[in-house]
């Protein structure tokens, strides 16, 4: 928005309620608002990658507002604009402050191509009613979505999700559906053959979630079916944007089979492409390495023994219709019928480091190797001069084994398929890696836990109930795209362009608790910021050099390192996959909030997609709970809400308004009623520990994880039932004799209250490291529960206190205190809230007590390991630990936000500054 336009906006009558005064906070403040927050003056949107994309397919983002500054009008309509020359935009409420004012709004931005998107981004302001070309018409049997010159027909039942897609009156795509292959055994283990059965989508419900004018969203729910069995529940959302020739597809499924018998041999999305052009005017394209593109015709006229002429060769390479054949060299014209017509093409990326490209004439004929490469961006095209379809799969090589197929391109009806699990790869194997293993008693299982750190129990290590989402993009085009155009489209598949807010703009609104934008303006802050960057950058390196990729694993990181093997402990019980242990997700998201770095956004996004689905059960006896860290993501028998924790999804949801993540958070609302099914203390029972009606629950790892889903729902819907449930928990904790020092108590899921005397004080080093610190920082500004605020501040002040202070308060020093350096952020929080400078300096001393900031420590040293000692050269930080990295990172972030005014003084006293 030009400066003059911004001034006009700020002076306009419509801006008055938008920039209303900010009411006071309840009971406590967060460090990112301070005591006197002020309204925002403008909202700049920038491109995540720092520059405008060559092609933009539209996007949706969330925008926060300070409390009390924006309210939903009486007509329930939010009208925003990106300026007179900006793209069309559609807006809606996303979340509310307790006073009813808008906390987050969501905005769908229309797509565009180079020259039609601003290189610097846009400025968001209030404006006229949303304009756009997307509309939805609901009929009895189908739904018609129109977007510009495209018309999509979506049936309400049957097996296809899109019956037809018409462009300028021509049916260019039809019968888009889901496909799956079931295999009855592991092929490499059988002396005989294995059987495969094809499945296709079976629709059970179709819902229009948005109907334009800039964005339409249609959700399909169903099962995969072979006519006799329904399998693999799915939900698929289709997103249509003004200004885009494509539809975004978010495909989610749940594995509900028997891991011993039901092997997934293929999982994909397919569509038919009418081929009306002559075979020499039909083209197939694949994205290759980097910006590269592979492109050939179904019937090539290049490379022949006889030359057809420059114009014909140039037209075919460009993907255009050949000039009239009358002008073609006569020998070629007469011999066209003898040139083979290539019908089938496959790009298979079976590992993150290599793909192969093959083609054949038709089924039953030999495959011919065409080319190979390392990493494809995952896009194909099939069609001709009259039109065709491009289909791409996001995170293509990262989620290997994957595959792109074109079939029957020489026939009147081709078929394109994006395989999320490649049928040319070995079948998916989600069986337990252990089996019974002789560990049939609790005693043996505890013994195993003590040596491998994995809590194994037969039957509790099942993959049945885990889920996975994939993102695809499908274009319906009026002709074959040029190599450059297809390359630009592939970039959008691999790295979708996003408009985002600056860290400063988000920070102004007082959301997400205690954090501040990156600031290296003082020597001590610079020291900490450099350390934060070092460990974040190292994890980006670790993902690549240790290949943390694959269908189920991409997005997760490993838990602990083995410097003897120069490997992460991928095969050692509970030291393998991290599964959100000690809030790795939050560390990444707060790091993005502070920095605005694109690489961190995508890293955290991949983790959110993974941990919310693969590490959590979505059906079956463990529904609503996640699995503790283990060799397989589902292998550990400890199923806990600390892993399914909505706090790990919530930041991404509000930044993007992502519907799938919104679904995942709502799945967790009633999970507390099943706590008795997954009692994590079942192997260490204490007789008479609690009333039969209740289940023992810790305040941090259990209740502190449950409240994040309730908070998100209260914010999203305004439904005070969820606020009241949180408040019930707060008041009942405060009512216990020792409050937060009780660590846990019998819990009643019907009311959200804790019961019992709570007359035995204890500490738990885990209670504060699964998001409850972050949740409390927010909650205490949203609800006014003075007695809970008192007991929480007392706990924060005392956790790391000297022994004499603890004895004076509790009469003893209970066990369980640990991680004093990272839990020092609780001391910092108490100091900030109580305005206690001496306590703030104590918090810094606690934080500096470890070696994280000491030059030359293993945590600082990165060395190159190569030669025969390793499979491939690695840059090793031998002191690395994900638990430590995540918690130290979160502590550093909160400390700087809360105690920045005492930081340099404390750092000099600790000898960290000269």
Short mmCIF file of C-alpha atoms in Angstrom, two decimals, residues 42-489:
data_model
loop_
_atom_site.label_atom_id
_atom_site.label_comp_id
_atom_site.label_asym_id
_atom_site.label_seq_id
_atom_site.Cartn_x
_atom_site.Cartn_y
_atom_site.Cartn_z
CA UNK A 42 0.05 -0.94 9.85
CA UNK A 43 0.29 -4.54 8.74
CA UNK A 44 2.97 -5.26 6.17
CA UNK A 45 2.87 -8.62 4.43
CA UNK A 46 6.14 -9.87 3.00
CA UNK A 47 7.15 -12.92 1.02
CA UNK A 48 8.47 -15.70 3.22
CA UNK A 49 11.48 -16.22 0.94
CA UNK A 50 12.19 -12.52 0.67
CA UNK A 51 11.23 -12.10 -2.98
CA UNK A 52 8.15 -12.43 -5.13
CA UNK A 53 7.65 -15.83 -6.76
CA UNK A 54 7.56 -16.25 -10.52
CA UNK A 55 4.23 -17.98 -10.03
CA UNK A 56 1.82 -17.65 -7.12
CA UNK A 57 -1.10 -20.02 -6.60
CA UNK A 58 -2.68 -18.09 -3.74
CA UNK A 59 -2.20 -18.59 -0.01
CA UNK A 60 -3.91 -18.15 3.33
CA UNK A 61 -2.39 -16.56 6.42
CA UNK A 62 -3.42 -15.55 9.91
CA UNK A 63 -2.99 -12.03 11.27
CA UNK A 64 -3.09 -11.22 15.01
CA UNK A 65 -4.53 -8.05 16.55
CA UNK A 66 -3.95 -6.51 19.99
CA UNK A 67 -6.72 -7.08 22.46
CA UNK A 68 -9.66 -4.74 22.04
CA UNK A 69 -8.58 -3.15 18.75
CA UNK A 70 -10.75 -5.00 16.24
CA UNK A 71 -14.29 -6.33 16.57
CA UNK A 72 -16.47 -8.33 14.24
CA UNK A 73 -19.06 -6.00 12.69
CA UNK A 74 -22.77 -6.61 13.16
CA UNK A 75 -22.99 -7.99 9.61
CA UNK A 76 -20.31 -10.59 10.54
CA UNK A 77 -18.29 -9.56 7.49
CA UNK A 78 -14.63 -8.64 7.53
CA UNK A 79 -13.54 -6.47 4.63
CA UNK A 80 -9.82 -6.07 4.15
CA UNK A 81 -7.77 -5.02 1.16
CA UNK A 82 -4.22 -5.19 -0.11
CA UNK A 83 -4.64 -1.87 -1.89
CA UNK A 84 -6.19 -0.88 -5.18
CA UNK A 85 -3.51 -2.65 -7.20
CA UNK A 86 -3.15 -5.64 -4.88
CA UNK A 87 -4.68 -9.08 -5.39
CA UNK A 88 -8.18 -9.93 -4.26
CA UNK A 89 -8.57 -11.09 -0.69
CA UNK A 90 -11.17 -12.88 1.42
CA UNK A 91 -11.16 -12.53 5.22
CA UNK A 92 -12.82 -14.23 8.19
CA UNK A 93 -12.45 -14.48 11.99
CA UNK A 94 -10.02 -17.06 13.34
CA UNK A 95 -9.83 -16.43 17.09
CA UNK A 96 -11.12 -14.08 19.78
CA UNK A 97 -9.80 -12.38 22.90
CA UNK A 98 -11.74 -12.90 26.15
CA UNK A 99 -13.45 -9.52 25.69
CA UNK A 100 -14.89 -10.65 22.35
CA UNK A 101 -12.53 -8.62 20.20
CA UNK A 102 -10.74 -10.36 17.36
CA UNK A 103 -7.41 -11.92 18.23
CA UNK A 104 -6.68 -13.50 14.84
CA UNK A 105 -8.17 -12.99 11.41
CA UNK A 106 -7.57 -15.25 8.41
CA UNK A 107 -6.98 -13.94 4.90
CA UNK A 108 -7.02 -15.82 1.60
CA UNK A 109 -5.00 -14.02 -1.08
CA UNK A 110 -5.64 -14.57 -4.79
CA UNK A 111 -2.96 -16.05 -7.03
CA UNK A 112 -1.04 -14.47 -9.88
CA UNK A 113 2.01 -14.75 -12.13
CA UNK A 114 5.21 -12.77 -12.57
CA UNK A 115 4.50 -9.09 -13.05
CA UNK A 116 1.19 -9.37 -11.22
CA UNK A 117 2.54 -9.85 -7.71
CA UNK A 118 4.33 -7.15 -5.77
CA UNK A 119 8.03 -7.81 -5.28
CA UNK A 120 8.05 -6.23 -1.82
CA UNK A 121 4.76 -7.68 -0.61
CA UNK A 122 1.67 -5.74 0.40
CA UNK A 123 0.15 -3.71 3.20
CA UNK A 124 -3.07 -4.95 4.75
CA UNK A 125 -5.81 -2.43 5.43
CA UNK A 126 -9.56 -2.12 5.75
CA UNK A 127 -11.34 -1.96 2.43
CA UNK A 128 -14.32 -2.79 0.29
CA UNK A 129 -16.16 -6.11 0.06
CA UNK A 130 -14.01 -8.99 -1.15
CA UNK A 131 -13.92 -9.49 -4.88
CA UNK A 132 -13.00 -12.65 -6.73
CA UNK A 133 -13.94 -15.16 -9.39
CA UNK A 134 -14.52 -18.27 -7.27
CA UNK A 135 -18.08 -19.42 -6.66
CA UNK A 136 -19.75 -22.59 -5.44
CA UNK A 137 -23.16 -23.96 -6.45
CA UNK A 138 -24.50 -26.89 -4.47
CA UNK A 139 -26.80 -29.28 -6.30
CA UNK A 140 -28.50 -32.46 -5.15
CA UNK A 141 -25.95 -34.79 -6.75
CA UNK A 142 -22.86 -32.62 -7.14
CA UNK A 143 -21.12 -29.36 -6.39
CA UNK A 144 -20.04 -26.95 -9.13
CA UNK A 145 -17.01 -24.79 -8.38
CA UNK A 146 -16.12 -22.10 -10.90
CA UNK A 147 -12.86 -20.17 -10.83
CA UNK A 148 -12.30 -17.86 -13.78
CA UNK A 149 -12.57 -19.94 -16.94
CA UNK A 150 -12.34 -23.20 -14.99
CA UNK A 151 -15.35 -25.22 -13.88
CA UNK A 152 -15.00 -28.19 -11.52
CA UNK A 153 -17.77 -30.75 -10.95
CA UNK A 154 -17.47 -32.53 -7.59
CA UNK A 155 -19.88 -35.45 -7.00
CA UNK A 156 -21.43 -36.04 -3.59
CA UNK A 157 -20.92 -39.80 -3.71
CA UNK A 158 -19.18 -42.59 -5.54
CA UNK A 159 -15.46 -43.06 -6.04
CA UNK A 160 -14.30 -39.85 -7.73
CA UNK A 161 -13.61 -36.55 -6.06
CA UNK A 162 -13.66 -34.51 -9.26
CA UNK A 163 -15.90 -35.77 -12.05
CA UNK A 164 -14.63 -33.21 -14.53
CA UNK A 165 -12.63 -30.02 -14.84
CA UNK A 166 -13.51 -27.86 -17.81
CA UNK A 167 -11.37 -25.07 -19.16
CA UNK A 168 -12.91 -22.63 -21.63
CA UNK A 169 -15.58 -25.21 -22.42
CA UNK A 170 -13.21 -28.18 -22.95
CA UNK A 171 -13.11 -31.10 -20.51
CA UNK A 172 -9.41 -31.15 -19.71
CA UNK A 173 -9.43 -33.49 -16.72
CA UNK A 174 -11.87 -36.03 -15.36
CA UNK A 175 -12.37 -38.73 -12.74
CA UNK A 176 -9.85 -37.63 -10.15
CA UNK A 177 -9.83 -40.24 -7.39
CA UNK A 178 -7.70 -41.82 -4.70
CA UNK A 179 -5.95 -45.12 -5.28
CA UNK A 180 -4.29 -47.62 -2.95
CA UNK A 181 -2.70 -51.03 -3.26
CA UNK A 182 -2.88 -53.55 -0.44
CA UNK A 183 -0.31 -56.32 -0.28
CA UNK A 184 -0.83 -59.37 1.93
CA UNK A 185 2.78 -59.83 3.01
CA UNK A 186 6.32 -58.57 2.85
CA UNK A 187 7.56 -59.57 -0.58
CA UNK A 188 11.21 -60.08 0.30
CA UNK A 189 10.32 -62.55 3.05
CA UNK A 190 8.25 -64.92 0.94
CA UNK A 191 9.47 -67.77 -1.16
CA UNK A 192 6.29 -67.56 -3.23
CA UNK A 193 4.40 -64.58 -4.58
CA UNK A 194 2.46 -61.97 -2.69
CA UNK A 195 -0.99 -60.79 -3.72
CA UNK A 196 -2.01 -57.18 -4.32
CA UNK A 197 -5.52 -55.77 -4.31
CA UNK A 198 -6.39 -52.36 -5.76
CA UNK A 199 -8.54 -49.99 -3.72
CA UNK A 200 -10.14 -46.72 -4.71
CA UNK A 201 -11.88 -43.89 -2.90
CA UNK A 202 -15.40 -44.29 -1.56
CA UNK A 203 -17.04 -41.03 -0.54
CA UNK A 204 -19.06 -40.92 2.68
CA UNK A 205 -19.48 -37.17 3.16
CA UNK A 206 -18.81 -34.03 1.13
CA UNK A 207 -18.80 -30.63 2.86
CA UNK A 208 -18.46 -27.13 1.44
CA UNK A 209 -16.38 -25.29 4.04
CA UNK A 210 -15.91 -22.05 2.09
CA UNK A 211 -17.64 -20.85 -1.06
CA UNK A 212 -15.63 -17.88 -2.33
CA UNK A 213 -15.30 -15.30 -3.70
CA UNK A 214 -11.50 -15.59 -3.43
CA UNK A 215 -11.19 -19.07 -1.94
CA UNK A 216 -13.43 -22.12 -1.90
CA UNK A 217 -12.76 -25.19 0.23
CA UNK A 218 -14.50 -28.54 -0.20
CA UNK A 219 -13.81 -31.43 2.16
CA UNK A 220 -14.29 -35.12 1.30
CA UNK A 221 -14.44 -37.83 3.94
CA UNK A 222 -14.44 -41.51 3.08
CA UNK A 223 -12.67 -44.83 2.92
CA UNK A 224 -10.61 -46.71 0.40
CA UNK A 225 -12.61 -49.67 -0.88
CA UNK A 226 -12.20 -52.70 -3.15
CA UNK A 227 -15.92 -53.45 -3.15
CA UNK A 228 -15.75 -55.97 -0.34
CA UNK A 229 -13.63 -54.19 2.26
CA UNK A 230 -13.36 -50.59 3.39
CA UNK A 231 -9.89 -49.60 4.51
CA UNK A 232 -7.71 -46.54 5.19
CA UNK A 233 -10.10 -43.74 6.23
CA UNK A 234 -9.30 -40.47 4.48
CA UNK A 235 -10.15 -36.81 4.46
CA UNK A 236 -9.22 -34.70 1.45
CA UNK A 237 -9.61 -30.97 1.08
CA UNK A 238 -9.61 -29.17 -2.25
CA UNK A 239 -8.64 -25.48 -2.23
CA UNK A 240 -9.61 -23.23 -5.14
CA UNK A 241 -8.21 -19.70 -5.44
CA UNK A 242 -9.04 -16.77 -7.67
CA UNK A 243 -6.21 -16.16 -10.12
CA UNK A 244 -4.97 -19.75 -10.06
CA UNK A 245 -5.23 -22.49 -12.69
CA UNK A 246 -4.76 -25.10 -10.01
CA UNK A 247 -6.39 -26.76 -7.06
CA UNK A 248 -4.44 -27.44 -3.87
CA UNK A 249 -5.09 -30.90 -2.46
CA UNK A 250 -4.48 -31.84 1.18
CA UNK A 251 -4.74 -35.62 1.48
CA UNK A 252 -4.91 -37.22 4.93
CA UNK A 253 -5.37 -40.87 5.80
CA UNK A 254 -5.30 -43.10 8.87
CA UNK A 255 -3.66 -46.50 8.87
CA UNK A 256 -6.34 -48.85 10.26
CA UNK A 257 -5.06 -52.23 9.11
CA UNK A 258 -3.35 -55.18 10.72
CA UNK A 259 0.38 -54.48 10.41
CA UNK A 260 1.12 -58.21 10.04
CA UNK A 261 -1.20 -58.60 7.04
CA UNK A 262 -2.06 -55.22 5.53
CA UNK A 263 0.95 -53.78 3.74
CA UNK A 264 0.47 -50.60 1.72
CA UNK A 265 2.03 -51.21 -1.67
CA UNK A 266 0.84 -47.97 -3.20
CA UNK A 267 -1.04 -44.84 -2.15
CA UNK A 268 -1.84 -42.09 -4.58
CA UNK A 269 -4.07 -39.60 -6.37
CA UNK A 270 -4.93 -40.22 -10.02
CA UNK A 271 -6.84 -38.41 -12.76
CA UNK A 272 -7.71 -38.95 -16.40
CA UNK A 273 -6.59 -36.56 -19.13
CA UNK A 274 -8.48 -36.52 -22.48
CA UNK A 275 -5.88 -36.55 -25.28
CA UNK A 276 -7.44 -35.02 -28.39
CA UNK A 277 -4.27 -33.82 -30.11
CA UNK A 278 -2.30 -35.83 -32.62
CA UNK A 279 0.31 -37.94 -30.86
CA UNK A 280 3.16 -35.73 -32.13
CA UNK A 281 1.41 -32.78 -30.43
CA UNK A 282 1.10 -34.59 -27.10
CA UNK A 283 3.73 -33.91 -24.48
CA UNK A 284 4.99 -35.25 -21.19
CA UNK A 285 7.04 -33.19 -18.77
CA UNK A 286 8.76 -33.98 -15.46
CA UNK A 287 10.60 -31.67 -13.08
CA UNK A 288 14.20 -32.72 -12.65
CA UNK A 289 17.08 -31.52 -10.50
CA UNK A 290 16.99 -27.91 -9.37
CA UNK A 291 15.24 -25.84 -12.02
CA UNK A 292 15.66 -28.60 -14.62
CA UNK A 293 12.83 -30.05 -16.71
CA UNK A 294 12.61 -33.24 -18.78
CA UNK A 295 10.24 -32.94 -21.71
CA UNK A 296 9.40 -35.19 -24.65
CA UNK A 297 6.60 -35.85 -27.08
CA UNK A 298 4.52 -39.00 -27.24
CA UNK A 299 5.62 -39.31 -30.91
CA UNK A 300 8.94 -37.45 -31.28
CA UNK A 301 10.02 -35.75 -34.49
CA UNK A 302 13.48 -34.83 -33.22
CA UNK A 303 16.54 -37.01 -33.56
CA UNK A 304 15.13 -38.85 -36.59
CA UNK A 305 17.20 -40.16 -39.47
CA UNK A 306 15.41 -37.60 -41.65
CA UNK A 307 15.05 -33.97 -40.60
CA UNK A 308 11.43 -32.69 -40.52
CA UNK A 309 12.60 -29.06 -40.58
CA UNK A 310 13.61 -26.49 -38.00
CA UNK A 311 10.08 -25.20 -37.39
CA UNK A 312 8.78 -28.68 -36.56
CA UNK A 313 11.57 -29.57 -34.20
CA UNK A 314 11.40 -26.20 -32.46
CA UNK A 315 7.61 -26.41 -32.05
CA UNK A 316 7.73 -29.86 -30.51
CA UNK A 317 10.50 -28.99 -28.09
CA UNK A 318 8.53 -25.90 -27.05
CA UNK A 319 5.39 -27.96 -26.49
CA UNK A 320 3.44 -26.27 -29.27
CA UNK A 321 1.38 -27.78 -32.08
CA UNK A 322 3.43 -28.59 -35.15
CA UNK A 323 2.94 -26.37 -38.18
CA UNK A 324 0.74 -27.87 -40.95
CA UNK A 325 2.25 -31.18 -42.07
CA UNK A 326 2.13 -30.12 -45.69
CA UNK A 327 5.27 -28.10 -45.08
CA UNK A 328 7.14 -30.95 -43.43
CA UNK A 329 9.95 -32.72 -45.26
CA UNK A 330 8.24 -35.39 -47.38
CA UNK A 331 10.25 -38.41 -46.08
CA UNK A 332 9.30 -37.56 -42.51
CA UNK A 333 5.72 -36.79 -43.40
CA UNK A 334 5.37 -40.20 -45.08
CA UNK A 335 7.16 -41.97 -42.24
CA UNK A 336 5.35 -40.49 -39.25
CA UNK A 337 3.25 -43.62 -38.84
CA UNK A 338 6.39 -45.67 -38.19
CA UNK A 339 7.69 -43.53 -35.34
CA UNK A 340 6.82 -45.30 -32.05
CA UNK A 341 4.19 -43.70 -29.81
CA UNK A 342 5.38 -43.74 -26.22
CA UNK A 343 2.44 -44.21 -23.90
CA UNK A 344 3.80 -44.80 -20.40
CA UNK A 345 6.27 -42.71 -18.39
CA UNK A 346 7.48 -43.07 -14.80
CA UNK A 347 9.68 -40.97 -12.55
CA UNK A 348 10.48 -42.98 -9.43
CA UNK A 349 12.22 -41.33 -6.47
CA UNK A 350 12.87 -44.36 -4.28
CA UNK A 351 15.40 -42.67 -2.02
CA UNK A 352 16.08 -39.05 -1.09
CA UNK A 353 19.24 -39.17 -3.16
CA UNK A 354 18.16 -40.55 -6.50
CA UNK A 355 15.38 -40.80 -9.08
CA UNK A 356 15.09 -42.71 -12.34
CA UNK A 357 13.04 -41.86 -15.40
CA UNK A 358 11.75 -44.58 -17.73
CA UNK A 359 9.27 -44.91 -20.53
CA UNK A 360 7.68 -47.67 -22.59
CA UNK A 361 5.29 -47.97 -25.51
CA UNK A 362 2.46 -49.61 -23.58
CA UNK A 363 1.67 -52.20 -20.92
CA UNK A 364 3.35 -55.53 -21.57
CA UNK A 365 6.36 -53.98 -23.32
CA UNK A 366 9.82 -53.37 -21.89
CA UNK A 367 10.73 -50.23 -20.01
CA UNK A 368 13.47 -48.08 -21.54
CA UNK A 369 15.77 -46.10 -19.27
CA UNK A 370 15.65 -42.45 -20.20
CA UNK A 371 17.55 -40.57 -17.52
CA UNK A 372 18.29 -40.30 -13.83
CA UNK A 373 19.12 -37.68 -11.25
CA UNK A 374 19.29 -36.91 -7.56
CA UNK A 375 16.28 -34.96 -6.31
CA UNK A 376 13.18 -34.04 -8.28
CA UNK A 377 10.76 -31.37 -7.13
CA UNK A 378 7.92 -33.75 -7.91
CA UNK A 379 5.84 -32.40 -10.82
CA UNK A 380 4.57 -34.04 -14.02
CA UNK A 381 2.58 -32.82 -17.01
CA UNK A 382 0.60 -34.77 -19.58
CA UNK A 383 -1.42 -33.22 -22.36
CA UNK A 384 -1.11 -31.44 -25.64
CA UNK A 385 -1.57 -28.22 -27.49
CA UNK A 386 -5.30 -28.28 -26.65
CA UNK A 387 -4.70 -28.60 -22.92
CA UNK A 388 -3.49 -30.92 -20.22
CA UNK A 389 -2.88 -31.55 -16.56
CA UNK A 390 0.11 -30.95 -14.28
CA UNK A 391 0.19 -32.82 -10.97
CA UNK A 392 2.77 -32.32 -8.24
CA UNK A 393 3.54 -33.70 -4.78
CA UNK A 394 5.10 -31.47 -2.11
CA UNK A 395 8.16 -32.68 -0.18
CA UNK A 396 8.72 -35.16 -2.97
CA UNK A 397 12.23 -36.46 -2.44
CA UNK A 398 12.03 -35.81 1.30
CA UNK A 399 9.12 -38.30 1.54
CA UNK A 400 10.63 -41.04 -0.66
CA UNK A 401 9.73 -43.62 -1.89
CA UNK A 402 7.44 -41.64 -4.20
CA UNK A 403 6.56 -41.86 -7.86
CA UNK A 404 4.93 -39.94 -10.72
CA UNK A 405 3.23 -41.88 -13.50
CA UNK A 406 1.77 -41.10 -16.89
CA UNK A 407 -0.09 -43.98 -18.49
CA UNK A 408 -1.74 -44.46 -21.90
CA UNK A 409 -0.60 -41.12 -23.29
CA UNK A 410 -0.88 -42.53 -26.81
CA UNK A 411 -4.57 -43.39 -26.30
CA UNK A 412 -7.59 -41.08 -26.25
CA UNK A 413 -7.52 -41.06 -22.43
CA UNK A 414 -4.29 -40.76 -20.50
CA UNK A 415 -3.97 -41.19 -16.75
CA UNK A 416 -1.67 -39.34 -14.36
CA UNK A 417 -0.89 -40.48 -10.83
CA UNK A 418 1.09 -38.98 -7.99
CA UNK A 419 2.08 -41.81 -5.67
CA UNK A 420 2.68 -40.86 -2.04
CA UNK A 421 3.98 -44.41 -1.65
CA UNK A 422 5.60 -45.72 -4.82
CA UNK A 423 4.28 -49.09 -6.05
CA UNK A 424 7.71 -49.80 -7.54
CA UNK A 425 9.25 -49.71 -4.05
CA UNK A 426 9.05 -52.49 -1.47
CA UNK A 427 5.72 -52.38 0.32
CA UNK A 428 5.30 -50.21 3.40
CA UNK A 429 6.16 -52.19 6.53
CA UNK A 430 4.69 -50.89 9.79
CA UNK A 431 5.07 -54.08 11.81
CA UNK A 432 6.67 -53.90 15.23
CA UNK A 433 10.43 -54.03 14.92
CA UNK A 434 10.55 -56.13 18.09
CA UNK A 435 7.57 -58.46 18.44
CA UNK A 436 7.08 -60.27 21.73
CA UNK A 437 10.83 -60.34 22.42
CA UNK A 438 10.36 -62.30 25.64
CA UNK A 439 9.35 -59.16 27.56
CA UNK A 440 6.07 -60.50 28.91
CA UNK A 441 6.17 -59.06 32.43
CA UNK A 442 6.39 -55.57 33.85
CA UNK A 443 9.64 -56.47 35.57
CA UNK A 444 11.28 -57.46 32.30
CA UNK A 445 9.92 -54.35 30.59
CA UNK A 446 11.29 -52.10 33.33
CA UNK A 447 14.64 -53.88 33.01
CA UNK A 448 14.60 -53.18 29.28
CA UNK A 449 13.72 -49.55 29.92
CA UNK A 450 16.69 -49.25 32.23
CA UNK A 451 19.12 -50.41 29.54
CA UNK A 452 17.66 -49.11 26.24
CA UNK A 453 15.37 -46.35 27.55
CA UNK A 454 12.46 -47.79 25.57
CA UNK A 455 9.29 -48.71 27.44
CA UNK A 456 8.34 -51.76 25.40
CA UNK A 457 5.12 -53.71 25.85
CA UNK A 458 3.61 -56.09 23.31
CA UNK A 459 0.43 -54.72 21.77
CA UNK A 460 1.28 -51.17 22.70
CA UNK A 461 3.67 -50.70 19.79
CA UNK A 462 1.11 -50.80 16.99
CA UNK A 463 0.95 -48.40 14.06
CA UNK A 464 -2.81 -48.93 13.77
CA UNK A 465 -4.36 -45.51 14.26
CA UNK A 466 -1.51 -43.24 13.11
CA UNK A 467 -2.05 -40.84 10.23
CA UNK A 468 -0.20 -38.91 7.53
CA UNK A 469 -1.07 -35.90 5.41
CA UNK A 470 0.34 -35.03 2.00
CA UNK A 471 0.00 -31.87 -0.07
CA UNK A 472 -0.46 -31.88 -3.84
CA UNK A 473 -1.13 -29.30 -6.54
CA UNK A 474 -3.06 -30.02 -9.72
CA UNK A 475 -3.21 -27.60 -12.67
CA UNK A 476 -5.75 -27.71 -15.49
CA UNK A 477 -4.00 -25.95 -18.36
CA UNK A 478 -4.94 -24.71 -21.81
CA UNK A 479 -1.77 -26.04 -23.42
CA UNK A 480 1.61 -27.58 -22.75
CA UNK A 481 3.65 -25.28 -20.49
CA UNK A 482 7.10 -24.19 -21.55
CA UNK A 483 10.07 -25.65 -19.73
CA UNK A 484 10.43 -22.39 -17.81
CA UNK A 485 6.76 -22.30 -16.87
CA UNK A 486 6.86 -25.90 -15.67
CA UNK A 487 10.00 -25.17 -13.69
CA UNK A 488 8.24 -22.26 -12.01
CA UNK A 489 5.26 -24.50 -11.24
#
